[in-house]
Amino acid sequence: MIGKGSNMLFSDDGFDGVIIEIGKGLEKIEISDDGVVTAQAGVSLAYMASRLASKGLKGFAFAGGIPGTLGGAVRMNAGAYGGEIKQVLKSVTVVECGRIAKKIVHAGDLGYRSSVYAFPNAVVAGAEFELAVDADGEARRRMEEFNMRRKEKQPLEYPSAGSTFKRPEGHFAGALIEQAGLKGTRIGGAEVSPKHAGFIVNCGGATCADVLNLIDLVRERVYKEFGVLLEPEIKIIK
């Protein structure tokens, strides 16, 4: 199950199975007068953030630059710049065991880049959010600020699967990788971004094997230097 596939890395051998893309046909957004927002899983997260800000609602600005769909964002509790999906999520509509069900969100249902709504246990079909009224236009300003910071600090000029590693407790993955002297390290067409060490980018012709070998090298070096074992955030599909 994929949305935009923005944090996935597929094997060079391909995938021996069926891939279902949740996108077109599941992109509806409904906004009530009291700030309750219902959206289907295929809607673009960036579009949704922009739409909500334009409607005078706040609490979703952090998602404005995340290149994925709502379904994937709920499934992995996407977040950035101090915001997370779980902070505004009210309920989730899922498909499980061939049936559609609406699940009220409880404390503990979503964690750091994880949730109980993950495939194969469930497939996110939609979600309901509760947002506050943005009386002074703060959401639009914050979203523009976040997008500017992304352009300045992240290697958006190169293809990547997004942030390569999860944030280890008490540390930042990019900082550890940079301190280990790994910025600019390359294997084949894959490179630890000189702009932001938390990203492995495709400089041209990178294979899945190139990226995986570079991930292994980074993990080994960081563990040797700091005793911290980095865990990949990207989903590796074999």
JSON list of C-alpha atoms in Angstrom, two decimals:
[
{"chain": "A", "resi": 1, "resn": "MET", "atom": "CA", "xyz": [0.00, 0.00, 0.00]},
{"chain": "A", "resi": 2, "resn": "ILE", "atom": "CA", "xyz": [1.46, 3.36, -1.00]},
{"chain": "A", "resi": 3, "resn": "GLY", "atom": "CA", "xyz": [0.43, 6.98, -1.20]},
{"chain": "A", "resi": 4, "resn": "LYS", "atom": "CA", "xyz": [3.04, 9.09, -2.98]},
{"chain": "A", "resi": 5, "resn": "GLY", "atom": "CA", "xyz": [5.78, 6.63, -2.01]},
{"chain": "A", "resi": 6, "resn": "SER", "atom": "CA", "xyz": [7.86, 9.53, -0.75]},
{"chain": "A", "resi": 7, "resn": "ASN", "atom": "CA", "xyz": [9.63, 7.67, 2.06]},
{"chain": "A", "resi": 8, "resn": "MET", "atom": "CA", "xyz": [10.00, 4.27, 0.41]},
{"chain": "A", "resi": 9, "resn": "LEU", "atom": "CA", "xyz": [12.99, 2.53, -1.15]},
{"chain": "A", "resi": 10, "resn": "PHE", "atom": "CA", "xyz": [12.32, -0.41, -3.47]},
{"chain": "A", "resi": 11, "resn": "SER", "atom": "CA", "xyz": [14.80, -3.20, -4.18]},
{"chain": "A", "resi": 12, "resn": "ASP", "atom": "CA", "xyz": [16.69, -3.16, -7.48]},
{"chain": "A", "resi": 13, "resn": "ASP", "atom": "CA", "xyz": [15.04, -6.54, -8.13]},
{"chain": "A", "resi": 14, "resn": "GLY", "atom": "CA", "xyz": [11.60, -4.97, -8.02]},
{"chain": "A", "resi": 15, "resn": "PHE", "atom": "CA", "xyz": [8.66, -6.15, -5.92]},
{"chain": "A", "resi": 16, "resn": "ASP", "atom": "CA", "xyz": [7.06, -9.55, -6.49]},
{"chain": "A", "resi": 17, "resn": "GLY", "atom": "CA", "xyz": [3.51, -8.67, -5.57]},
{"chain": "A", "resi": 18, "resn": "VAL", "atom": "CA", "xyz": [0.65, -6.22, -6.03]},
{"chain": "A", "resi": 19, "resn": "ILE", "atom": "CA", "xyz": [1.08, -2.53, -5.23]},
{"chain": "A", "resi": 20, "resn": "ILE", "atom": "CA", "xyz": [-2.04, -0.48, -4.51]},
{"chain": "A", "resi": 21, "resn": "GLU", "atom": "CA", "xyz": [-1.72, 3.29, -4.77]},
{"chain": "A", "resi": 22, "resn": "ILE", "atom": "CA", "xyz": [-4.13, 5.38, -2.72]},
{"chain": "A", "resi": 23, "resn": "GLY", "atom": "CA", "xyz": [-4.42, 8.71, -4.50]},
{"chain": "A", "resi": 24, "resn": "LYS", "atom": "CA", "xyz": [-6.79, 9.87, -7.22]},
{"chain": "A", "resi": 25, "resn": "GLY", "atom": "CA", "xyz": [-10.41, 9.32, -6.30]},
{"chain": "A", "resi": 26, "resn": "LEU", "atom": "CA", "xyz": [-9.70, 9.60, -2.58]},
{"chain": "A", "resi": 27, "resn": "GLU", "atom": "CA", "xyz": [-8.81, 13.30, -2.32]},
{"chain": "A", "resi": 28, "resn": "LYS", "atom": "CA", "xyz": [-11.92, 14.89, -0.82]},
{"chain": "A", "resi": 29, "resn": "ILE", "atom": "CA", "xyz": [-11.72, 17.43, 2.03]},
{"chain": "A", "resi": 30, "resn": "GLU", "atom": "CA", "xyz": [-14.69, 18.68, 4.06]},
{"chain": "A", "resi": 31, "resn": "ILE", "atom": "CA", "xyz": [-14.36, 21.61, 6.47]},
{"chain": "A", "resi": 32, "resn": "SER", "atom": "CA", "xyz": [-17.07, 22.43, 9.01]},
{"chain": "A", "resi": 33, "resn": "ASP", "atom": "CA", "xyz": [-17.73, 25.83, 10.57]},
{"chain": "A", "resi": 34, "resn": "ASP", "atom": "CA", "xyz": [-16.45, 24.65, 13.96]},
{"chain": "A", "resi": 35, "resn": "GLY", "atom": "CA", "xyz": [-13.00, 23.58, 12.77]},
{"chain": "A", "resi": 36, "resn": "VAL", "atom": "CA", "xyz": [-13.65, 19.86, 12.27]},
{"chain": "A", "resi": 37, "resn": "VAL", "atom": "CA", "xyz": [-11.93, 18.66, 9.09]},
{"chain": "A", "resi": 38, "resn": "THR", "atom": "CA", "xyz": [-12.61, 15.34, 7.35]},
{"chain": "A", "resi": 39, "resn": "ALA", "atom": "CA", "xyz": [-10.25, 14.26, 4.59]},
{"chain": "A", "resi": 40, "resn": "GLN", "atom": "CA", "xyz": [-9.67, 11.15, 2.51]},
{"chain": "A", "resi": 41, "resn": "ALA", "atom": "CA", "xyz": [-6.37, 9.27, 2.53]},
{"chain": "A", "resi": 42, "resn": "GLY", "atom": "CA", "xyz": [-5.24, 10.21, -0.98]},
{"chain": "A", "resi": 43, "resn": "VAL", "atom": "CA", "xyz": [-5.19, 13.98, -0.50]},
{"chain": "A", "resi": 44, "resn": "SER", "atom": "CA", "xyz": [-1.80, 15.68, -0.74]},
{"chain": "A", "resi": 45, "resn": "LEU", "atom": "CA", "xyz": [-0.57, 16.75, 2.68]},
{"chain": "A", "resi": 46, "resn": "ALA", "atom": "CA", "xyz": [0.90, 19.98, 1.31]},
{"chain": "A", "resi": 47, "resn": "TYR", "atom": "CA", "xyz": [-2.36, 20.86, -0.47]},
{"chain": "A", "resi": 48, "resn": "MET", "atom": "CA", "xyz": [-4.38, 20.12, 2.67]},
{"chain": "A", "resi": 49, "resn": "ALA", "atom": "CA", "xyz": [-2.14, 22.32, 4.82]},
{"chain": "A", "resi": 50, "resn": "SER", "atom": "CA", "xyz": [-2.46, 25.20, 2.35]},
{"chain": "A", "resi": 51, "resn": "ARG", "atom": "CA", "xyz": [-6.23, 24.76, 2.09]},
{"chain": "A", "resi": 52, "resn": "LEU", "atom": "CA", "xyz": [-6.72, 24.77, 5.85]},
{"chain": "A", "resi": 53, "resn": "ALA", "atom": "CA", "xyz": [-4.56, 27.85, 6.32]},
{"chain": "A", "resi": 54, "resn": "SER", "atom": "CA", "xyz": [-6.55, 29.67, 3.63]},
{"chain": "A", "resi": 55, "resn": "LYS", "atom": "CA", "xyz": [-9.75, 28.73, 5.46]},
{"chain": "A", "resi": 56, "resn": "GLY", "atom": "CA", "xyz": [-8.50, 30.36, 8.67]},
{"chain": "A", "resi": 57, "resn": "LEU", "atom": "CA", "xyz": [-7.60, 27.22, 10.62]},
{"chain": "A", "resi": 58, "resn": "LYS", "atom": "CA", "xyz": [-4.35, 26.54, 12.47]},
{"chain": "A", "resi": 59, "resn": "GLY", "atom": "CA", "xyz": [-2.58, 23.45, 13.80]},
{"chain": "A", "resi": 60, "resn": "PHE", "atom": "CA", "xyz": [-1.62, 21.91, 10.46]},
{"chain": "A", "resi": 61, "resn": "ALA", "atom": "CA", "xyz": [1.02, 24.32, 9.18]},
{"chain": "A", "resi": 62, "resn": "PHE", "atom": "CA", "xyz": [3.88, 21.93, 10.05]},
{"chain": "A", "resi": 63, "resn": "ALA", "atom": "CA", "xyz": [2.67, 19.59, 7.27]},
{"chain": "A", "resi": 64, "resn": "GLY", "atom": "CA", "xyz": [2.92, 22.17, 4.49]},
{"chain": "A", "resi": 65, "resn": "GLY", "atom": "CA", "xyz": [6.22, 20.90, 3.11]},
{"chain": "A", "resi": 66, "resn": "ILE", "atom": "CA", "xyz": [5.88, 17.17, 3.76]},
{"chain": "A", "resi": 67, "resn": "PRO", "atom": "CA", "xyz": [5.73, 15.43, 0.34]},
{"chain": "A", "resi": 68, "resn": "GLY", "atom": "CA", "xyz": [3.19, 12.71, 1.06]},
{"chain": "A", "resi": 69, "resn": "THR", "atom": "CA", "xyz": [-0.48, 11.88, 1.31]},
{"chain": "A", "resi": 70, "resn": "LEU", "atom": "CA", "xyz": [-2.73, 12.05, 4.35]},
{"chain": "A", "resi": 71, "resn": "GLY", "atom": "CA", "xyz": [-2.99, 8.27, 4.63]},
{"chain": "A", "resi": 72, "resn": "GLY", "atom": "CA", "xyz": [0.75, 7.82, 4.86]},
{"chain": "A", "resi": 73, "resn": "ALA", "atom": "CA", "xyz": [1.03, 10.74, 7.27]},
{"chain": "A", "resi": 74, "resn": "VAL", "atom": "CA", "xyz": [-1.50, 9.19, 9.66]},
{"chain": "A", "resi": 75, "resn": "ARG", "atom": "CA", "xyz": [0.03, 5.74, 9.30]},
{"chain": "A", "resi": 76, "resn": "MET", "atom": "CA", "xyz": [3.48, 7.01, 10.38]},
{"chain": "A", "resi": 77, "resn": "ASN", "atom": "CA", "xyz": [2.43, 10.00, 12.49]},
{"chain": "A", "resi": 78, "resn": "ALA", "atom": "CA", "xyz": [4.28, 12.40, 10.21]},
{"chain": "A", "resi": 79, "resn": "GLY", "atom": "CA", "xyz": [5.70, 15.52, 11.77]},
{"chain": "A", "resi": 80, "resn": "ALA", "atom": "CA", "xyz": [8.07, 18.43, 11.40]},
{"chain": "A", "resi": 81, "resn": "TYR", "atom": "CA", "xyz": [9.14, 21.57, 13.27]},
{"chain": "A", "resi": 82, "resn": "GLY", "atom": "CA", "xyz": [7.52, 20.51, 16.54]},
{"chain": "A", "resi": 83, "resn": "GLY", "atom": "CA", "xyz": [4.19, 19.47, 15.03]},
{"chain": "A", "resi": 84, "resn": "GLU", "atom": "CA", "xyz": [2.78, 15.96, 14.61]},
{"chain": "A", "resi": 85, "resn": "ILE", "atom": "CA", "xyz": [-0.36, 14.47, 13.13]},
{"chain": "A", "resi": 86, "resn": "LYS", "atom": "CA", "xyz": [-1.39, 13.05, 16.52]},
{"chain": "A", "resi": 87, "resn": "GLN", "atom": "CA", "xyz": [-1.67, 16.57, 17.99]},
{"chain": "A", "resi": 88, "resn": "VAL", "atom": "CA", "xyz": [-4.77, 17.34, 15.90]},
{"chain": "A", "resi": 89, "resn": "LEU", "atom": "CA", "xyz": [-6.08, 13.88, 14.94]},
{"chain": "A", "resi": 90, "resn": "LYS", "atom": "CA", "xyz": [-9.56, 13.04, 16.25]},
{"chain": "A", "resi": 91, "resn": "SER", "atom": "CA", "xyz": [-10.55, 9.81, 14.45]},
{"chain": "A", "resi": 92, "resn": "VAL", "atom": "CA", "xyz": [-9.35, 7.53, 11.66]},
{"chain": "A", "resi": 93, "resn": "THR", "atom": "CA", "xyz": [-11.41, 5.63, 9.10]},
{"chain": "A", "resi": 94, "resn": "VAL", "atom": "CA", "xyz": [-9.71, 2.34, 8.32]},
{"chain": "A", "resi": 95, "resn": "VAL", "atom": "CA", "xyz": [-10.26, -0.78, 6.25]},
{"chain": "A", "resi": 96, "resn": "GLU", "atom": "CA", "xyz": [-9.56, -3.88, 8.31]},
{"chain": "A", "resi": 97, "resn": "CYS", "atom": "CA", "xyz": [-10.55, -7.48, 7.64]},
{"chain": "A", "resi": 98, "resn": "GLY", "atom": "CA", "xyz": [-12.50, -6.29, 4.59]},
{"chain": "A", "resi": 99, "resn": "ARG", "atom": "CA", "xyz": [-14.66, -3.88, 6.57]},
{"chain": "A", "resi": 100, "resn": "ILE", "atom": "CA", "xyz": [-14.69, -0.09, 6.96]},
{"chain": "A", "resi": 101, "resn": "ALA", "atom": "CA", "xyz": [-14.57, 1.18, 10.53]},
{"chain": "A", "resi": 102, "resn": "LYS", "atom": "CA", "xyz": [-14.20, 4.53, 12.26]},
{"chain": "A", "resi": 103, "resn": "LYS", "atom": "CA", "xyz": [-11.70, 4.52, 15.12]},
{"chain": "A", "resi": 104, "resn": "ILE", "atom": "CA", "xyz": [-11.62, 7.21, 17.81]},
{"chain": "A", "resi": 105, "resn": "VAL", "atom": "CA", "xyz": [-7.99, 8.11, 18.50]},
{"chain": "A", "resi": 106, "resn": "HIS", "atom": "CA", "xyz": [-6.74, 7.31, 22.00]},
{"chain": "A", "resi": 107, "resn": "ALA", "atom": "CA", "xyz": [-3.54, 8.22, 23.78]},
{"chain": "A", "resi": 108, "resn": "GLY", "atom": "CA", "xyz": [-0.83, 5.80, 22.73]},
{"chain": "A", "resi": 109, "resn": "ASP", "atom": "CA", "xyz": [-2.34, 5.01, 19.32]},
{"chain": "A", "resi": 110, "resn": "LEU", "atom": "CA", "xyz": [0.36, 7.09, 17.63]},
{"chain": "A", "resi": 111, "resn": "GLY", "atom": "CA", "xyz": [4.05, 7.29, 18.55]},
{"chain": "A", "resi": 112, "resn": "TYR", "atom": "CA", "xyz": [7.19, 8.65, 16.98]},
{"chain": "A", "resi": 113, "resn": "ARG", "atom": "CA", "xyz": [6.81, 7.79, 13.27]},
{"chain": "A", "resi": 114, "resn": "SER", "atom": "CA", "xyz": [4.44, 4.96, 14.11]},
{"chain": "A", "resi": 115, "resn": "SER", "atom": "CA", "xyz": [0.77, 4.19, 14.71]},
{"chain": "A", "resi": 116, "resn": "VAL", "atom": "CA", "xyz": [-1.64, 1.31, 15.24]},
{"chain": "A", "resi": 117, "resn": "TYR", "atom": "CA", "xyz": [-3.15, 2.07, 11.82]},
{"chain": "A", "resi": 118, "resn": "ALA", "atom": "CA", "xyz": [-0.29, 0.54, 9.84]},
{"chain": "A", "resi": 119, "resn": "PHE", "atom": "CA", "xyz": [-0.64, -1.99, 7.03]},
{"chain": "A", "resi": 120, "resn": "PRO", "atom": "CA", "xyz": [-1.19, -4.98, 7.12]},
{"chain": "A", "resi": 121, "resn": "ASN", "atom": "CA", "xyz": [-3.29, -4.63, 10.29]},
{"chain": "A", "resi": 122, "resn": "ALA", "atom": "CA", "xyz": [-5.26, -1.76, 8.77]},
{"chain": "A", "resi": 123, "resn": "VAL", "atom": "CA", "xyz": [-5.35, 0.59, 5.80]},
{"chain": "A", "resi": 124, "resn": "VAL", "atom": "CA", "xyz": [-6.07, 4.27, 6.40]},
{"chain": "A", "resi": 125, "resn": "ALA", "atom": "CA", "xyz": [-8.97, 5.44, 4.22]},
{"chain": "A", "resi": 126, "resn": "GLY", "atom": "CA", "xyz": [-9.53, 8.84, 5.82]},
{"chain": "A", "resi": 127, "resn": "ALA", "atom": "CA", "xyz": [-9.21, 10.86, 8.99]},
{"chain": "A", "resi": 128, "resn": "GLU", "atom": "CA", "xyz": [-10.93, 13.55, 11.03]},
{"chain": "A", "resi": 129, "resn": "PHE", "atom": "CA", "xyz": [-9.10, 16.47, 12.62]},
{"chain": "A", "resi": 130, "resn": "GLU", "atom": "CA", "xyz": [-10.01, 19.16, 15.11]},
{"chain": "A", "resi": 131, "resn": "LEU", "atom": "CA", "xyz": [-8.33, 22.51, 14.47]},
{"chain": "A", "resi": 132, "resn": "ALA", "atom": "CA", "xyz": [-8.44, 25.91, 16.10]},
{"chain": "A", "resi": 133, "resn": "VAL", "atom": "CA", "xyz": [-9.51, 29.16, 14.44]},
{"chain": "A", "resi": 134, "resn": "ASP", "atom": "CA", "xyz": [-6.56, 31.16, 13.13]},
{"chain": "A", "resi": 135, "resn": "ALA", "atom": "CA", "xyz": [-7.67, 34.68, 14.00]},
{"chain": "A", "resi": 136, "resn": "ASP", "atom": "CA", "xyz": [-4.47, 36.51, 13.04]},
{"chain": "A", "resi": 137, "resn": "GLY", "atom": "CA", "xyz": [-3.16, 34.55, 10.02]},
{"chain": "A", "resi": 138, "resn": "GLU", "atom": "CA", "xyz": [-0.49, 32.76, 12.05]},
{"chain": "A", "resi": 139, "resn": "ALA", "atom": "CA", "xyz": [-0.88, 29.46, 10.16]},
{"chain": "A", "resi": 140, "resn": "ARG", "atom": "CA", "xyz": [-0.05, 30.98, 6.77]},
{"chain": "A", "resi": 141, "resn": "ARG", "atom": "CA", "xyz": [2.98, 32.81, 8.16]},
{"chain": "A", "resi": 142, "resn": "ARG", "atom": "CA", "xyz": [4.27, 29.72, 9.93]},
{"chain": "A", "resi": 143, "resn": "MET", "atom": "CA", "xyz": [3.84, 27.57, 6.84]},
{"chain": "A", "resi": 144, "resn": "GLU", "atom": "CA", "xyz": [5.76, 30.06, 4.70]},
{"chain": "A", "resi": 145, "resn": "GLU", "atom": "CA", "xyz": [8.49, 30.19, 7.35]},
{"chain": "A", "resi": 146, "resn": "PHE", "atom": "CA", "xyz": [8.75, 26.39, 7.52]},
{"chain": "A", "resi": 147, "resn": "ASN", "atom": "CA", "xyz": [8.92, 26.10, 3.72]},
{"chain": "A", "resi": 148, "resn": "MET", "atom": "CA", "xyz": [11.68, 28.71, 3.57]},
{"chain": "A", "resi": 149, "resn": "ARG", "atom": "CA", "xyz": [13.66, 26.82, 6.22]},
{"chain": "A", "resi": 150, "resn": "ARG", "atom": "CA", "xyz": [13.26, 23.57, 4.28]},
{"chain": "A", "resi": 151, "resn": "LYS", "atom": "CA", "xyz": [14.59, 25.15, 1.09]},
{"chain": "A", "resi": 152, "resn": "GLU", "atom": "CA", "xyz": [17.55, 26.64, 2.95]},
{"chain": "A", "resi": 153, "resn": "LYS", "atom": "CA", "xyz": [18.53, 23.55, 4.94]},
{"chain": "A", "resi": 154, "resn": "GLN", "atom": "CA", "xyz": [17.33, 20.46, 3.05]},
{"chain": "A", "resi": 155, "resn": "PRO", "atom": "CA", "xyz": [18.69, 19.08, -0.25]},
{"chain": "A", "resi": 156, "resn": "LEU", "atom": "CA", "xyz": [15.43, 19.50, -2.16]},
{"chain": "A", "resi": 157, "resn": "GLU", "atom": "CA", "xyz": [17.35, 19.89, -5.42]},
{"chain": "A", "resi": 158, "resn": "TYR", "atom": "CA", "xyz": [18.17, 16.15, -5.43]},
{"chain": "A", "resi": 159, "resn": "PRO", "atom": "CA", "xyz": [15.92, 13.08, -5.34]},
{"chain": "A", "resi": 160, "resn": "SER", "atom": "CA", "xyz": [15.75, 11.33, -1.98]},
{"chain": "A", "resi": 161, "resn": "ALA", "atom": "CA", "xyz": [13.42, 9.25, 0.17]},
{"chain": "A", "resi": 162, "resn": "GLY", "atom": "CA", "xyz": [13.30, 12.03, 2.74]},
{"chain": "A", "resi": 163, "resn": "SER", "atom": "CA", "xyz": [14.94, 11.95, 6.13]},
{"chain": "A", "resi": 164, "resn": "THR", "atom": "CA", "xyz": [16.93, 8.71, 6.14]},
{"chain": "A", "resi": 165, "resn": "PHE", "atom": "CA", "xyz": [17.04, 7.94, 9.86]},
{"chain": "A", "resi": 166, "resn": "LYS", "atom": "CA", "xyz": [14.71, 8.31, 12.81]},
{"chain": "A", "resi": 167, "resn": "ARG", "atom": "CA", "xyz": [15.75, 10.74, 15.51]},
{"chain": "A", "resi": 168, "resn": "PRO", "atom": "CA", "xyz": [17.60, 8.76, 18.20]},
{"chain": "A", "resi": 169, "resn": "GLU", "atom": "CA", "xyz": [16.62, 9.56, 21.76]},
{"chain": "A", "resi": 170, "resn": "GLY", "atom": "CA", "xyz": [18.65, 12.49, 23.06]},
{"chain": "A", "resi": 171, "resn": "HIS", "atom": "CA", "xyz": [20.32, 13.17, 19.71]},
{"chain": "A", "resi": 172, "resn": "PHE", "atom": "CA", "xyz": [19.77, 14.35, 16.15]},
{"chain": "A", "resi": 173, "resn": "ALA", "atom": "CA", "xyz": [20.72, 11.86, 13.44]},
{"chain": "A", "resi": 174, "resn": "GLY", "atom": "CA", "xyz": [22.02, 14.52, 11.04]},
{"chain": "A", "resi": 175, "resn": "ALA", "atom": "CA", "xyz": [24.27, 16.05, 13.70]},
{"chain": "A", "resi": 176, "resn": "LEU", "atom": "CA", "xyz": [25.79, 12.67, 14.63]},
{"chain": "A", "resi": 177, "resn": "ILE", "atom": "CA", "xyz": [26.44, 11.84, 10.98]},
{"chain": "A", "resi": 178, "resn": "GLU", "atom": "CA", "xyz": [28.06, 15.24, 10.39]},
{"chain": "A", "resi": 179, "resn": "GLN", "atom": "CA", "xyz": [30.20, 14.92, 13.53]},
{"chain": "A", "resi": 180, "resn": "ALA", "atom": "CA", "xyz": [31.37, 11.52, 12.28]},
{"chain": "A", "resi": 181, "resn": "GLY", "atom": "CA", "xyz": [32.76, 13.29, 9.20]},
{"chain": "A", "resi": 182, "resn": "LEU", "atom": "CA", "xyz": [30.39, 11.61, 6.77]},
{"chain": "A", "resi": 183, "resn": "LYS", "atom": "CA", "xyz": [28.96, 14.60, 4.91]},
{"chain": "A", "resi": 184, "resn": "GLY", "atom": "CA", "xyz": [29.61, 14.13, 1.19]},
{"chain": "A", "resi": 185, "resn": "THR", "atom": "CA", "xyz": [30.44, 10.42, 1.53]},
{"chain": "A", "resi": 186, "resn": "ARG", "atom": "CA", "xyz": [29.42, 8.56, -1.62]},
{"chain": "A", "resi": 187, "resn": "ILE", "atom": "CA", "xyz": [28.80, 5.00, -2.73]},
{"chain": "A", "resi": 188, "resn": "GLY", "atom": "CA", "xyz": [27.95, 4.82, -6.42]},
{"chain": "A", "resi": 189, "resn": "GLY", "atom": "CA", "xyz": [25.30, 7.45, -7.11]},
{"chain": "A", "resi": 190, "resn": "ALA", "atom": "CA", "xyz": [24.20, 7.73, -3.47]},
{"chain": "A", "resi": 191, "resn": "GLU", "atom": "CA", "xyz": [25.62, 10.48, -1.27]},
{"chain": "A", "resi": 192, "resn": "VAL", "atom": "CA", "xyz": [25.27, 11.74, 2.29]},
{"chain": "A", "resi": 193, "resn": "SER", "atom": "CA", "xyz": [24.06, 15.24, 1.49]},
{"chain": "A", "resi": 194, "resn": "PRO", "atom": "CA", "xyz": [26.69, 17.94, 2.07]},
{"chain": "A", "resi": 195, "resn": "LYS", "atom": "CA", "xyz": [23.78, 20.28, 2.80]},
{"chain": "A", "resi": 196, "resn": "HIS", "atom": "CA", "xyz": [22.06, 18.17, 5.47]},
{"chain": "A", "resi": 197, "resn": "ALA", "atom": "CA", "xyz": [23.68, 14.95, 6.67]},
{"chain": "A", "resi": 198, "resn": "GLY", "atom": "CA", "xyz": [20.31, 13.48, 7.64]},
{"chain": "A", "resi": 199, "resn": "PHE", "atom": "CA", "xyz": [19.52, 12.88, 3.96]},
{"chain": "A", "resi": 200, "resn": "ILE", "atom": "CA", "xyz": [20.99, 10.36, 1.53]},
{"chain": "A", "resi": 201, "resn": "VAL", "atom": "CA", "xyz": [20.42, 11.75, -1.96]},
{"chain": "A", "resi": 202, "resn": "ASN", "atom": "CA", "xyz": [20.60, 10.38, -5.49]},
{"chain": "A", "resi": 203, "resn": "CYS", "atom": "CA", "xyz": [23.31, 12.35, -7.28]},
{"chain": "A", "resi": 204, "resn": "GLY", "atom": "CA", "xyz": [22.67, 10.43, -10.48]},
{"chain": "A", "resi": 205, "resn": "GLY", "atom": "CA", "xyz": [22.14, 6.77, -11.25]},
{"chain": "A", "resi": 206, "resn": "ALA", "atom": "CA", "xyz": [21.99, 5.61, -7.65]},
{"chain": "A", "resi": 207, "resn": "THR", "atom": "CA", "xyz": [20.71, 2.08, -7.15]},
{"chain": "A", "resi": 208, "resn": "CYS", "atom": "CA", "xyz": [18.89, 0.68, -4.13]},
{"chain": "A", "resi": 209, "resn": "ALA", "atom": "CA", "xyz": [22.08, -1.25, -3.34]},
{"chain": "A", "resi": 210, "resn": "ASP", "atom": "CA", "xyz": [24.08, 2.01, -3.34]},
{"chain": "A", "resi": 211, "resn": "VAL", "atom": "CA", "xyz": [21.70, 3.57, -0.83]},
{"chain": "A", "resi": 212, "resn": "LEU", "atom": "CA", "xyz": [21.56, 0.48, 1.41]},
{"chain": "A", "resi": 213, "resn": "ASN", "atom": "CA", "xyz": [25.34, 0.14, 1.44]},
{"chain": "A", "resi": 214, "resn": "LEU", "atom": "CA", "xyz": [25.68, 3.80, 2.36]},
{"chain": "A", "resi": 215, "resn": "ILE", "atom": "CA", "xyz": [23.08, 3.40, 5.12]},
{"chain": "A", "resi": 216, "resn": "ASP", "atom": "CA", "xyz": [25.09, 0.48, 6.52]},
{"chain": "A", "resi": 217, "resn": "LEU", "atom": "CA", "xyz": [28.32, 2.49, 6.40]},
{"chain": "A", "resi": 218, "resn": "VAL", "atom": "CA", "xyz": [26.71, 5.45, 8.19]},
{"chain": "A", "resi": 219, "resn": "ARG", "atom": "CA", "xyz": [25.16, 3.28, 10.89]},
{"chain": "A", "resi": 220, "resn": "GLU", "atom": "CA", "xyz": [28.44, 1.45, 11.50]},
{"chain": "A", "resi": 221, "resn": "ARG", "atom": "CA", "xyz": [30.50, 4.66, 11.71]},
{"chain": "A", "resi": 222, "resn": "VAL", "atom": "CA", "xyz": [28.05, 6.49, 13.97]},
{"chain": "A", "resi": 223, "resn": "TYR", "atom": "CA", "xyz": [27.77, 3.51, 16.30]},
{"chain": "A", "resi": 224, "resn": "LYS", "atom": "CA", "xyz": [31.56, 3.19, 16.46]},
{"chain": "A", "resi": 225, "resn": "GLU", "atom": "CA", "xyz": [32.01, 6.91, 17.19]},
{"chain": "A", "resi": 226, "resn": "PHE", "atom": "CA", "xyz": [29.11, 7.58, 19.55]},
{"chain": "A", "resi": 227, "resn": "GLY", "atom": "CA", "xyz": [27.57, 4.24, 20.57]},
{"chain": "A", "resi": 228, "resn": "VAL", "atom": "CA", "xyz": [24.25, 5.25, 18.97]},
{"chain": "A", "resi": 229, "resn": "LEU", "atom": "CA", "xyz": [22.58, 2.80, 16.59]},
{"chain": "A", "resi": 230, "resn": "LEU", "atom": "CA", "xyz": [20.61, 4.72, 13.97]},
{"chain": "A", "resi": 231, "resn": "GLU", "atom": "CA", "xyz": [17.32, 3.24, 12.82]},
{"chain": "A", "resi": 232, "resn": "PRO", "atom": "CA", "xyz": [16.18, 3.88, 9.23]},
{"chain": "A", "resi": 233, "resn": "GLU", "atom": "CA", "xyz": [13.07, 6.01, 8.88]},
{"chain": "A", "resi": 234, "resn": "ILE", "atom": "CA", "xyz": [12.58, 5.17, 5.21]},
{"chain": "A", "resi": 235, "resn": "LYS", "atom": "CA", "xyz": [10.63, 2.00, 4.45]},
{"chain": "A", "resi": 236, "resn": "ILE", "atom": "CA", "xyz": [12.76, -0.56, 2.61]},
{"chain": "A", "resi": 237, "resn": "ILE", "atom": "CA", "xyz": [10.67, -2.79, 0.34]},
{"chain": "A", "resi": 238, "resn": "LYS", "atom": "CA", "xyz": [12.24, -6.05, -0.89]}
]
